[in-house]
Amino acid sequence: MLAIYICDDIIEIASQFEKYIKKYLLCRDDDMELVCTATTPGEVLDILSMKGQCNTGLYFLDVDLKSSMDGFQLAASIREKDPNGFIVFITDHGERSCDTFKYHLEALDYICKADINNIEERIRDCIDLAYRRYQTISSDPEKYYTGHAGSRKYFLPLKDILYFTTSNTPHQLKVHLTSEIYSVRGDIKNLEAQLDERFFRCEKSCLVNLEHVRYVERNTRLITLDNQSQIPISQSGLKLFLRNYPDLISKP
């Protein structure tokens, strides 16, 4: 289920968002539910703690909460409990949007309170987009890699990924596809633990997708992929590869 949350310290605005969302959900026969309309961050976090991360959430958060934390800080706390959740910020102005980078957040959208005539439509658009992405992941979460980069979130099919490498920038990875390269936050060691057996640690800084390996040359210690690109393999990696995948240690 896609669980929807609202948090705005002004009860009138929170209630208006609640009205728009409930109205739209009545027209939809989808696995979505408005589970929380709150005026304080604590209410949202308490419900998330009780639910134990069992559902992905869509969060409409006021930026300027008159509380111990603002909307960005609340979003950062939500990220710890619901890393794949979708966050929409409600704001009076857009100049604080750069704070999404400060807190390493991925905002689905910003809705300006002053844009009264378009708020309801923007809410519907956010629900539609979040639910489409939620369906993509929940249909088979093991088939997708979720990458985060600044305010963006990428859903990349694992079958299309050739390999991952570390970046010169600390805590950054590069995801290599046939025709694209994405830079995302991450650590190669933690990533290795999360991925399935199709990804092999060919050297300290690289994880290769075995489904794209054509062959490995022992003399040069180079892996040739099905798009003809080549990546190196370490001596220890070659020994492990030879033991586990001897049929790929050959020349074309």
PDB file of C-alpha atoms in Angstrom:
ATOM      1  CA  MET A   1       0.000   0.000   0.000  1.00  0.00           C
ATOM      2  CA  LEU A   2       1.071   3.565  -0.699  1.00  0.00           C
ATOM      3  CA  ALA A   3       0.455   5.394   2.591  1.00  0.00           C
ATOM      4  CA  ILE A   4      -0.133   9.161   2.335  1.00  0.00           C
ATOM      5  CA  TYR A   5       0.909  11.612   5.066  1.00  0.00           C
ATOM      6  CA  ILE A   6       0.274  15.339   5.512  1.00  0.00           C
ATOM      7  CA  CYS A   7       2.161  17.589   7.925  1.00  0.00           C
ATOM      8  CA  ASP A   8       1.505  21.338   8.152  1.00  0.00           C
ATOM      9  CA  ASP A   9       1.478  23.340  11.375  1.00  0.00           C
ATOM     10  CA  ILE A  10      -1.429  25.439  10.060  1.00  0.00           C
ATOM     11  CA  ILE A  11      -4.472  23.233  10.638  1.00  0.00           C
ATOM     12  CA  GLU A  12      -6.531  24.991   7.938  1.00  0.00           C
ATOM     13  CA  ILE A  13      -3.943  24.155   5.263  1.00  0.00           C
ATOM     14  CA  ALA A  14      -3.509  20.584   6.505  1.00  0.00           C
ATOM     15  CA  SER A  15      -7.291  20.150   6.421  1.00  0.00           C
ATOM     16  CA  GLN A  16      -7.504  21.555   2.888  1.00  0.00           C
ATOM     17  CA  PHE A  17      -4.869  19.116   1.648  1.00  0.00           C
ATOM     18  CA  GLU A  18      -6.720  16.313   3.432  1.00  0.00           C
ATOM     19  CA  LYS A  19      -9.948  17.315   1.665  1.00  0.00           C
ATOM     20  CA  TYR A  20      -8.301  17.339  -1.779  1.00  0.00           C
ATOM     21  CA  ILE A  21      -6.571  13.992  -1.212  1.00  0.00           C
ATOM     22  CA  LYS A  22      -9.635  12.205   0.148  1.00  0.00           C
ATOM     23  CA  LYS A  23     -11.698  13.531  -2.735  1.00  0.00           C
ATOM     24  CA  TYR A  24      -9.202  12.205  -5.272  1.00  0.00           C
ATOM     25  CA  LEU A  25      -8.772   8.823  -3.576  1.00  0.00           C
ATOM     26  CA  LEU A  26     -12.540   8.292  -3.822  1.00  0.00           C
ATOM     27  CA  CYS A  27     -12.148   8.386  -7.603  1.00  0.00           C
ATOM     28  CA  ARG A  28      -9.312   5.863  -7.585  1.00  0.00           C
ATOM     29  CA  ASP A  29      -9.537   2.141  -7.028  1.00  0.00           C
ATOM     30  CA  ASP A  30      -5.882   1.747  -6.100  1.00  0.00           C
ATOM     31  CA  ASP A  31      -3.901   0.499  -3.139  1.00  0.00           C
ATOM     32  CA  MET A  32      -3.529   3.916  -1.471  1.00  0.00           C
ATOM     33  CA  GLU A  33      -4.713   5.371   1.827  1.00  0.00           C
ATOM     34  CA  LEU A  34      -4.449   8.660   3.693  1.00  0.00           C
ATOM     35  CA  VAL A  35      -3.113   7.503   7.051  1.00  0.00           C
ATOM     36  CA  CYS A  36      -2.076  10.735   8.760  1.00  0.00           C
ATOM     37  CA  THR A  37      -2.949  14.430   8.824  1.00  0.00           C
ATOM     38  CA  ALA A  38      -0.603  16.032  11.337  1.00  0.00           C
ATOM     39  CA  THR A  39       0.389  19.483  12.571  1.00  0.00           C
ATOM     40  CA  THR A  40       3.666  18.398  14.204  1.00  0.00           C
ATOM     41  CA  PRO A  41       6.617  16.261  13.019  1.00  0.00           C
ATOM     42  CA  GLY A  42       6.307  14.039  16.069  1.00  0.00           C
ATOM     43  CA  GLU A  43       2.894  12.775  14.978  1.00  0.00           C
ATOM     44  CA  VAL A  44       4.262  11.617  11.630  1.00  0.00           C
ATOM     45  CA  LEU A  45       7.355   9.979  13.113  1.00  0.00           C
ATOM     46  CA  ASP A  46       5.327   8.246  15.830  1.00  0.00           C
ATOM     47  CA  ILE A  47       3.039   6.662  13.239  1.00  0.00           C
ATOM     48  CA  LEU A  48       6.018   5.599  11.124  1.00  0.00           C
ATOM     49  CA  SER A  49       7.600   3.970  14.172  1.00  0.00           C
ATOM     50  CA  MET A  50       4.391   2.105  14.998  1.00  0.00           C
ATOM     51  CA  LYS A  51       3.973   0.911  11.411  1.00  0.00           C
ATOM     52  CA  GLY A  52       7.527  -0.356  11.344  1.00  0.00           C
ATOM     53  CA  GLN A  53       8.226   0.627   7.733  1.00  0.00           C
ATOM     54  CA  CYS A  54       5.718  -1.858   6.339  1.00  0.00           C
ATOM     55  CA  ASN A  55       4.419   0.585   3.693  1.00  0.00           C
ATOM     56  CA  THR A  56       6.018   3.008   1.270  1.00  0.00           C
ATOM     57  CA  GLY A  57       4.795   6.546   1.937  1.00  0.00           C
ATOM     58  CA  LEU A  58       3.937   9.707   0.039  1.00  0.00           C
ATOM     59  CA  TYR A  59       4.599  12.693   2.298  1.00  0.00           C
ATOM     60  CA  PHE A  60       3.235  16.231   1.876  1.00  0.00           C
ATOM     61  CA  LEU A  61       5.415  18.289   4.233  1.00  0.00           C
ATOM     62  CA  ASP A  62       5.303  21.986   5.073  1.00  0.00           C
ATOM     63  CA  VAL A  63       8.797  23.471   4.837  1.00  0.00           C
ATOM     64  CA  ASP A  64       8.388  26.080   7.601  1.00  0.00           C
ATOM     65  CA  LEU A  65       7.017  23.982  10.423  1.00  0.00           C
ATOM     66  CA  LYS A  66       6.877  25.928  13.671  1.00  0.00           C
ATOM     67  CA  SER A  67       8.429  23.096  15.593  1.00  0.00           C
ATOM     68  CA  SER A  68      11.709  21.652  16.848  1.00  0.00           C
ATOM     69  CA  MET A  69      12.440  20.612  13.250  1.00  0.00           C
ATOM     70  CA  ASP A  70      11.512  22.103   9.895  1.00  0.00           C
ATOM     71  CA  GLY A  71      10.151  20.223   6.908  1.00  0.00           C
ATOM     72  CA  PHE A  72      13.600  19.352   5.561  1.00  0.00           C
ATOM     73  CA  GLN A  73      14.735  17.945   8.886  1.00  0.00           C
ATOM     74  CA  LEU A  74      11.514  15.968   9.143  1.00  0.00           C
ATOM     75  CA  ALA A  75      12.081  14.626   5.629  1.00  0.00           C
ATOM     76  CA  ALA A  76      15.602  13.545   6.605  1.00  0.00           C
ATOM     77  CA  SER A  77      14.170  11.619   9.584  1.00  0.00           C
ATOM     78  CA  ILE A  78      11.534  10.064   7.329  1.00  0.00           C
ATOM     79  CA  ARG A  79      14.273   8.952   4.916  1.00  0.00           C
ATOM     80  CA  GLU A  80      15.835   6.884   7.718  1.00  0.00           C
ATOM     81  CA  LYS A  81      12.567   5.016   8.245  1.00  0.00           C
ATOM     82  CA  ASP A  82      11.246   4.969   4.681  1.00  0.00           C
ATOM     83  CA  PRO A  83      14.186   5.305   2.233  1.00  0.00           C
ATOM     84  CA  ASN A  84      11.998   4.710  -0.827  1.00  0.00           C
ATOM     85  CA  GLY A  85       9.236   7.117   0.204  1.00  0.00           C
ATOM     86  CA  PHE A  86       8.135  10.070  -1.955  1.00  0.00           C
ATOM     87  CA  ILE A  87       8.389  13.571  -0.510  1.00  0.00           C
ATOM     88  CA  VAL A  88       6.494  16.663  -1.639  1.00  0.00           C
ATOM     89  CA  PHE A  89       7.307  19.958   0.046  1.00  0.00           C
ATOM     90  CA  ILE A  90       4.612  22.568   0.719  1.00  0.00           C
ATOM     91  CA  THR A  91       6.121  26.038   0.744  1.00  0.00           C
ATOM     92  CA  ASP A  92       5.376  29.748   0.644  1.00  0.00           C
ATOM     93  CA  HIS A  93       8.422  30.304  -1.548  1.00  0.00           C
ATOM     94  CA  GLY A  94      11.018  28.326  -3.462  1.00  0.00           C
ATOM     95  CA  GLU A  95      14.280  29.849  -2.282  1.00  0.00           C
ATOM     96  CA  ARG A  96      14.925  27.068   0.235  1.00  0.00           C
ATOM     97  CA  SER A  97      14.790  24.312  -2.381  1.00  0.00           C
ATOM     98  CA  CYS A  98      18.603  24.070  -2.242  1.00  0.00           C
ATOM     99  CA  ASP A  99      18.212  22.641   1.267  1.00  0.00           C
ATOM    100  CA  THR A 100      17.138  19.367  -0.354  1.00  0.00           C
ATOM    101  CA  PHE A 101      20.803  18.980  -1.349  1.00  0.00           C
ATOM    102  CA  LYS A 102      22.036  19.962   2.110  1.00  0.00           C
ATOM    103  CA  TYR A 103      20.022  17.147   3.681  1.00  0.00           C
ATOM    104  CA  HIS A 104      20.517  14.755   0.700  1.00  0.00           C
ATOM    105  CA  LEU A 105      16.783  14.602   0.023  1.00  0.00           C
ATOM    106  CA  GLU A 106      14.942  13.596  -3.132  1.00  0.00           C
ATOM    107  CA  ALA A 107      11.846  15.756  -3.559  1.00  0.00           C
ATOM    108  CA  LEU A 108       9.101  14.555  -5.864  1.00  0.00           C
ATOM    109  CA  ASP A 109       7.738  18.109  -6.152  1.00  0.00           C
ATOM    110  CA  TYR A 110       7.281  21.521  -4.515  1.00  0.00           C
ATOM    111  CA  ILE A 111       3.783  22.917  -4.102  1.00  0.00           C
ATOM    112  CA  CYS A 112       3.471  26.658  -3.494  1.00  0.00           C
ATOM    113  CA  LYS A 113       0.690  27.625  -1.093  1.00  0.00           C
ATOM    114  CA  ALA A 114       0.184  30.904  -2.934  1.00  0.00           C
ATOM    115  CA  ASP A 115      -0.732  29.096  -6.154  1.00  0.00           C
ATOM    116  CA  ILE A 116      -4.289  28.528  -4.919  1.00  0.00           C
ATOM    117  CA  ASN A 117      -5.846  27.803  -8.302  1.00  0.00           C
ATOM    118  CA  ASN A 118      -3.476  24.928  -9.079  1.00  0.00           C
ATOM    119  CA  ILE A 119      -2.917  23.254  -5.693  1.00  0.00           C
ATOM    120  CA  GLU A 120      -5.540  20.548  -6.130  1.00  0.00           C
ATOM    121  CA  GLU A 121      -4.259  19.631  -9.585  1.00  0.00           C
ATOM    122  CA  ARG A 122      -0.645  19.529  -8.341  1.00  0.00           C
ATOM    123  CA  ILE A 123      -1.673  17.210  -5.505  1.00  0.00           C
ATOM    124  CA  ARG A 124      -3.373  14.858  -7.959  1.00  0.00           C
ATOM    125  CA  ASP A 125      -0.308  14.896 -10.225  1.00  0.00           C
ATOM    126  CA  CYS A 126       1.942  14.026  -7.280  1.00  0.00           C
ATOM    127  CA  ILE A 127      -0.296  11.137  -6.249  1.00  0.00           C
ATOM    128  CA  ASP A 128      -0.375   9.801  -9.817  1.00  0.00           C
ATOM    129  CA  LEU A 129       3.402   9.996 -10.237  1.00  0.00           C
ATOM    130  CA  ALA A 130       4.164   8.499  -6.823  1.00  0.00           C
ATOM    131  CA  TYR A 131       1.760   5.621  -7.376  1.00  0.00           C
ATOM    132  CA  ARG A 132       3.201   4.803 -10.808  1.00  0.00           C
ATOM    133  CA  ARG A 133       6.693   4.665  -9.330  1.00  0.00           C
ATOM    134  CA  TYR A 134       5.445   2.691  -6.332  1.00  0.00           C
ATOM    135  CA  GLN A 135       3.892   0.102  -8.651  1.00  0.00           C
ATOM    136  CA  THR A 136       7.124  -0.202 -10.620  1.00  0.00           C
ATOM    137  CA  ILE A 137       9.108  -0.996  -7.486  1.00  0.00           C
ATOM    138  CA  SER A 138       6.545  -3.141  -5.683  1.00  0.00           C
ATOM    139  CA  SER A 139       5.852  -5.338  -8.729  1.00  0.00           C
ATOM    140  CA  ASP A 140       9.289  -6.882  -8.211  1.00  0.00           C
ATOM    141  CA  PRO A 141      11.657  -4.783  -6.069  1.00  0.00           C
ATOM    142  CA  GLU A 142      14.559  -7.190  -6.665  1.00  0.00           C
ATOM    143  CA  LYS A 143      14.602  -6.285 -10.357  1.00  0.00           C
ATOM    144  CA  TYR A 144      15.422  -2.615  -9.770  1.00  0.00           C
ATOM    145  CA  TYR A 145      18.298  -0.623  -8.323  1.00  0.00           C
ATOM    146  CA  THR A 146      17.227   2.597  -6.606  1.00  0.00           C
ATOM    147  CA  GLY A 147      19.870   5.299  -6.890  1.00  0.00           C
ATOM    148  CA  HIS A 148      19.857   8.716  -5.211  1.00  0.00           C
ATOM    149  CA  ALA A 149      21.557  11.810  -6.575  1.00  0.00           C
ATOM    150  CA  GLY A 150      20.789  15.177  -5.024  1.00  0.00           C
ATOM    151  CA  SER A 151      17.069  15.768  -5.408  1.00  0.00           C
ATOM    152  CA  ARG A 152      16.692  12.956  -7.962  1.00  0.00           C
ATOM    153  CA  LYS A 153      15.844   9.302  -7.550  1.00  0.00           C
ATOM    154  CA  TYR A 154      16.587   6.746 -10.253  1.00  0.00           C
ATOM    155  CA  PHE A 155      14.892   3.365 -10.711  1.00  0.00           C
ATOM    156  CA  LEU A 156      17.225   1.339 -12.924  1.00  0.00           C
ATOM    157  CA  PRO A 157      16.500  -2.240 -14.058  1.00  0.00           C
ATOM    158  CA  LEU A 158      19.290  -4.471 -12.747  1.00  0.00           C
ATOM    159  CA  LYS A 159      19.368  -6.372 -16.027  1.00  0.00           C
ATOM    160  CA  ASP A 160      20.407  -3.164 -17.857  1.00  0.00           C
ATOM    161  CA  ILE A 161      23.311  -2.340 -15.533  1.00  0.00           C
ATOM    162  CA  LEU A 162      26.730  -3.391 -16.871  1.00  0.00           C
ATOM    163  CA  TYR A 163      28.745  -2.547 -13.772  1.00  0.00           C
ATOM    164  CA  PHE A 164      29.173  -0.212 -10.800  1.00  0.00           C
ATOM    165  CA  THR A 165      32.382   1.674 -10.030  1.00  0.00           C
ATOM    166  CA  THR A 166      33.523   3.994  -7.289  1.00  0.00           C
ATOM    167  CA  SER A 167      33.918   7.686  -8.081  1.00  0.00           C
ATOM    168  CA  ASN A 168      36.696  10.168  -7.363  1.00  0.00           C
ATOM    169  CA  THR A 169      34.108  11.979  -5.246  1.00  0.00           C
ATOM    170  CA  PRO A 170      33.785  10.440  -1.760  1.00  0.00           C
ATOM    171  CA  HIS A 171      30.598   8.428  -1.097  1.00  0.00           C
ATOM    172  CA  GLN A 172      29.684   8.468  -4.777  1.00  0.00           C
ATOM    173  CA  LEU A 173      29.240   5.610  -7.249  1.00  0.00           C
ATOM    174  CA  LYS A 174      28.919   5.463 -11.013  1.00  0.00           C
ATOM    175  CA  VAL A 175      26.298   3.180 -12.536  1.00  0.00           C
ATOM    176  CA  HIS A 176      27.287   2.114 -16.054  1.00  0.00           C
ATOM    177  CA  LEU A 177      24.564   1.171 -18.507  1.00  0.00           C
ATOM    178  CA  THR A 178      25.028   0.488 -22.207  1.00  0.00           C
ATOM    179  CA  SER A 179      24.464   4.089 -23.270  1.00  0.00           C
ATOM    180  CA  GLU A 180      24.323   6.042 -19.997  1.00  0.00           C
ATOM    181  CA  ILE A 181      26.294   6.596 -16.807  1.00  0.00           C
ATOM    182  CA  TYR A 182      24.594   7.752 -13.595  1.00  0.00           C
ATOM    183  CA  SER A 183      26.349   9.271 -10.588  1.00  0.00           C
ATOM    184  CA  VAL A 184      24.656   8.309  -7.330  1.00  0.00           C
ATOM    185  CA  ARG A 185      25.338   8.302  -3.609  1.00  0.00           C
ATOM    186  CA  GLY A 186      26.629   5.076  -2.194  1.00  0.00           C
ATOM    187  CA  ASP A 187      29.412   2.814  -0.990  1.00  0.00           C
ATOM    188  CA  ILE A 188      30.665  -0.139  -3.042  1.00  0.00           C
ATOM    189  CA  LYS A 189      30.987  -2.441  -0.020  1.00  0.00           C
ATOM    190  CA  ASN A 190      27.437  -1.797   1.192  1.00  0.00           C
ATOM    191  CA  LEU A 191      26.134  -2.086  -2.354  1.00  0.00           C
ATOM    192  CA  GLU A 192      27.764  -5.482  -2.788  1.00  0.00           C
ATOM    193  CA  ALA A 193      25.902  -6.765   0.269  1.00  0.00           C
ATOM    194  CA  GLN A 194      22.579  -5.517  -1.128  1.00  0.00           C
ATOM    195  CA  LEU A 195      22.866  -6.896  -4.667  1.00  0.00           C
ATOM    196  CA  ASP A 196      22.123 -10.465  -5.739  1.00  0.00           C
ATOM    197  CA  GLU A 197      24.549 -13.108  -7.001  1.00  0.00           C
ATOM    198  CA  ARG A 198      24.596 -11.817 -10.575  1.00  0.00           C
ATOM    199  CA  PHE A 199      27.007  -9.029  -9.466  1.00  0.00           C
ATOM    200  CA  PHE A 200      30.652  -9.979  -8.915  1.00  0.00           C
ATOM    201  CA  ARG A 201      33.344  -7.888  -7.175  1.00  0.00           C
ATOM    202  CA  CYS A 202      35.985  -8.049  -9.897  1.00  0.00           C
ATOM    203  CA  GLU A 203      38.236  -5.571  -8.122  1.00  0.00           C
ATOM    204  CA  LYS A 204      38.151  -3.274  -5.113  1.00  0.00           C
ATOM    205  CA  SER A 205      36.354  -0.482  -6.954  1.00  0.00           C
ATOM    206  CA  CYS A 206      34.071  -2.408  -9.318  1.00  0.00           C
ATOM    207  CA  LEU A 207      31.022  -4.708  -9.309  1.00  0.00           C
ATOM    208  CA  VAL A 208      30.267  -6.316 -12.667  1.00  0.00           C
ATOM    209  CA  ASN A 209      26.983  -7.823 -13.836  1.00  0.00           C
ATOM    210  CA  LEU A 210      27.816 -11.429 -14.824  1.00  0.00           C
ATOM    211  CA  GLU A 211      24.893 -11.485 -17.239  1.00  0.00           C
ATOM    212  CA  HIS A 212      26.821  -9.051 -19.441  1.00  0.00           C
ATOM    213  CA  VAL A 213      30.223 -10.804 -19.286  1.00  0.00           C
ATOM    214  CA  ARG A 214      31.295 -12.428 -22.571  1.00  0.00           C
ATOM    215  CA  TYR A 215      34.674 -13.716 -21.447  1.00  0.00           C
ATOM    216  CA  VAL A 216      37.730 -12.996 -19.306  1.00  0.00           C
ATOM    217  CA  GLU A 217      41.307 -13.072 -20.599  1.00  0.00           C
ATOM    218  CA  ARG A 218      43.706 -14.514 -18.037  1.00  0.00           C
ATOM    219  CA  ASN A 219      46.876 -12.959 -19.475  1.00  0.00           C
ATOM    220  CA  THR A 220      45.632  -9.391 -19.645  1.00  0.00           C
ATOM    221  CA  ARG A 221      43.178  -9.754 -16.741  1.00  0.00           C
ATOM    222  CA  LEU A 222      40.477  -7.935 -18.679  1.00  0.00           C
ATOM    223  CA  ILE A 223      36.750  -8.644 -18.659  1.00  0.00           C
ATOM    224  CA  THR A 224      35.040  -8.129 -22.012  1.00  0.00           C
ATOM    225  CA  LEU A 225      31.353  -7.297 -21.831  1.00  0.00           C
ATOM    226  CA  ASP A 226      28.658  -7.928 -24.411  1.00  0.00           C
ATOM    227  CA  ASN A 227      28.891  -4.319 -25.626  1.00  0.00           C
ATOM    228  CA  GLN A 228      32.647  -4.866 -26.245  1.00  0.00           C
ATOM    229  CA  SER A 229      33.725  -2.578 -23.403  1.00  0.00           C
ATOM    230  CA  GLN A 230      36.454  -3.897 -21.096  1.00  0.00           C
ATOM    231  CA  ILE A 231      37.090  -3.587 -17.372  1.00  0.00           C
ATOM    232  CA  PRO A 232      40.032  -4.912 -15.322  1.00  0.00           C
ATOM    233  CA  ILE A 233      39.892  -7.770 -12.851  1.00  0.00           C
ATOM    234  CA  SER A 234      42.308  -8.078  -9.922  1.00  0.00           C
ATOM    235  CA  GLN A 235      44.565 -11.077  -9.375  1.00  0.00           C
ATOM    236  CA  SER A 236      42.497 -12.257  -6.410  1.00  0.00           C
ATOM    237  CA  GLY A 237      39.309 -11.601  -8.354  1.00  0.00           C
ATOM    238  CA  LEU A 238      40.623 -13.681 -11.251  1.00  0.00           C
ATOM    239  CA  LYS A 239      41.348 -16.638  -8.973  1.00  0.00           C
ATOM    240  CA  LEU A 240      37.829 -16.478  -7.542  1.00  0.00           C
ATOM    241  CA  PHE A 241      36.374 -16.067 -11.009  1.00  0.00           C
ATOM    242  CA  LEU A 242      38.327 -19.046 -12.302  1.00  0.00           C
ATOM    243  CA  ARG A 243      37.028 -21.211  -9.483  1.00  0.00           C
ATOM    244  CA  ASN A 244      33.377 -20.154  -9.779  1.00  0.00           C
ATOM    245  CA  TYR A 245      32.969 -19.366 -13.501  1.00  0.00           C
ATOM    246  CA  PRO A 246      35.589 -21.397 -15.413  1.00  0.00           C
ATOM    247  CA  ASP A 247      33.480 -21.419 -18.573  1.00  0.00           C
ATOM    248  CA  LEU A 248      33.973 -17.659 -18.920  1.00  0.00           C
ATOM    249  CA  ILE A 249      37.773 -17.823 -18.675  1.00  0.00           C
ATOM    250  CA  SER A 250      38.577 -18.078 -22.341  1.00  0.00           C
ATOM    251  CA  LYS A 251      39.089 -16.199 -25.574  1.00  0.00           C
ATOM    252  CA  PRO A 252      36.346 -15.707 -28.139  1.00  0.00           C
TER     253      PRO A 252
END
